[in-house]
Amino acid sequence: VKKSVLLLSLISFIFGESISEKTKSMRKMSGYFNMYWEDTSGKIWLEITDFDNEFLYV
């Protein structure tokens, strides 16, 4: 089981898109966390660059 999870993680890392590729057609909203609005699906994507600092969820 651990080997299959590792393999799937490795495959998604190799074939995954970068943030700039994924968000190039989205509207960027800069702030504490950069957000990207995807018009076609109505989704908001967050760009979190520093996972070591605490922040407040509201």
GROMACS .gro file of C-alpha atoms in nm:
model
   58
    1VAL     CA    1   0.000   0.000   0.000
    2LYS     CA    2   0.279   0.244   0.089
    3LYS     CA    3   0.456   0.176  -0.240
    4SER     CA    4   0.143   0.248  -0.443
    5VAL     CA    5   0.082   0.577  -0.258
    6LEU     CA    6   0.443   0.677  -0.317
    7LEU     CA    7   0.416   0.586  -0.684
    8LEU     CA    8   0.095   0.786  -0.730
    9SER     CA    9   0.251   1.086  -0.555
   10LEU     CA   10   0.557   1.068  -0.776
   11ILE     CA   11   0.350   1.042  -1.094
   12SER     CA   12   0.133   1.340  -0.999
   13PHE     CA   13   0.446   1.543  -0.919
   14ILE     CA   14   0.609   1.460  -1.253
   15PHE     CA   15   0.302   1.522  -1.471
   16GLY     CA   16   0.139   1.798  -1.263
   17GLU     CA   17   0.102   2.156  -1.377
   18SER     CA   18   0.292   2.443  -1.218
   19ILE     CA   19   0.096   2.720  -1.047
   20SER     CA   20   0.163   2.960  -1.334
   21GLU     CA   21   0.039   2.706  -1.591
   22LYS     CA   22  -0.271   2.620  -1.388
   23THR     CA   23  -0.370   2.981  -1.320
   24LYS     CA   24  -0.275   3.155  -1.646
   25SER     CA   25  -0.640   3.188  -1.758
   26MET     CA   26  -0.773   3.279  -1.411
   27ARG     CA   27  -0.825   3.621  -1.252
   28LYS     CA   28  -0.567   3.684  -0.976
   29MET     CA   29  -0.672   3.856  -0.653
   30SER     CA   30  -0.368   3.956  -0.447
   31GLY     CA   31  -0.382   3.964  -0.069
   32TYR     CA   32  -0.259   3.781   0.242
   33PHE     CA   33  -0.315   3.470   0.035
   34ASN     CA   34  -0.321   3.513  -0.340
   35MET     CA   35  -0.650   3.385  -0.479
   36TYR     CA   36  -0.734   3.283  -0.832
   37TRP     CA   37  -1.091   3.290  -0.964
   38GLU     CA   38  -1.182   3.030  -1.226
   39ASP     CA   39  -1.483   3.158  -1.422
   40THR     CA   40  -1.567   2.831  -1.596
   41SER     CA   41  -1.617   2.627  -1.278
   42GLY     CA   42  -1.683   2.903  -1.022
   43LYS     CA   43  -1.393   2.782  -0.807
   44ILE     CA   44  -1.150   2.989  -0.603
   45TRP     CA   45  -0.795   2.857  -0.571
   46LEU     CA   46  -0.565   2.971  -0.288
   47GLU     CA   47  -0.189   3.005  -0.328
   48ILE     CA   48  -0.031   2.929   0.011
   49THR     CA   49   0.345   2.968   0.004
   50ASP     CA   50   0.440   2.951   0.374
   51PHE     CA   51   0.302   2.653   0.564
   52ASP     CA   52   0.519   2.713   0.873
   53ASN     CA   53   0.334   3.026   0.992
   54GLU     CA   54   0.003   3.019   1.174
   55PHE     CA   55  -0.299   3.207   1.040
   56LEU     CA   56  -0.662   3.244   1.136
   57TYR     CA   57  -0.942   3.070   0.946
   58VAL     CA   58  -1.266   3.264   0.945
   0.00000   0.00000   0.00000
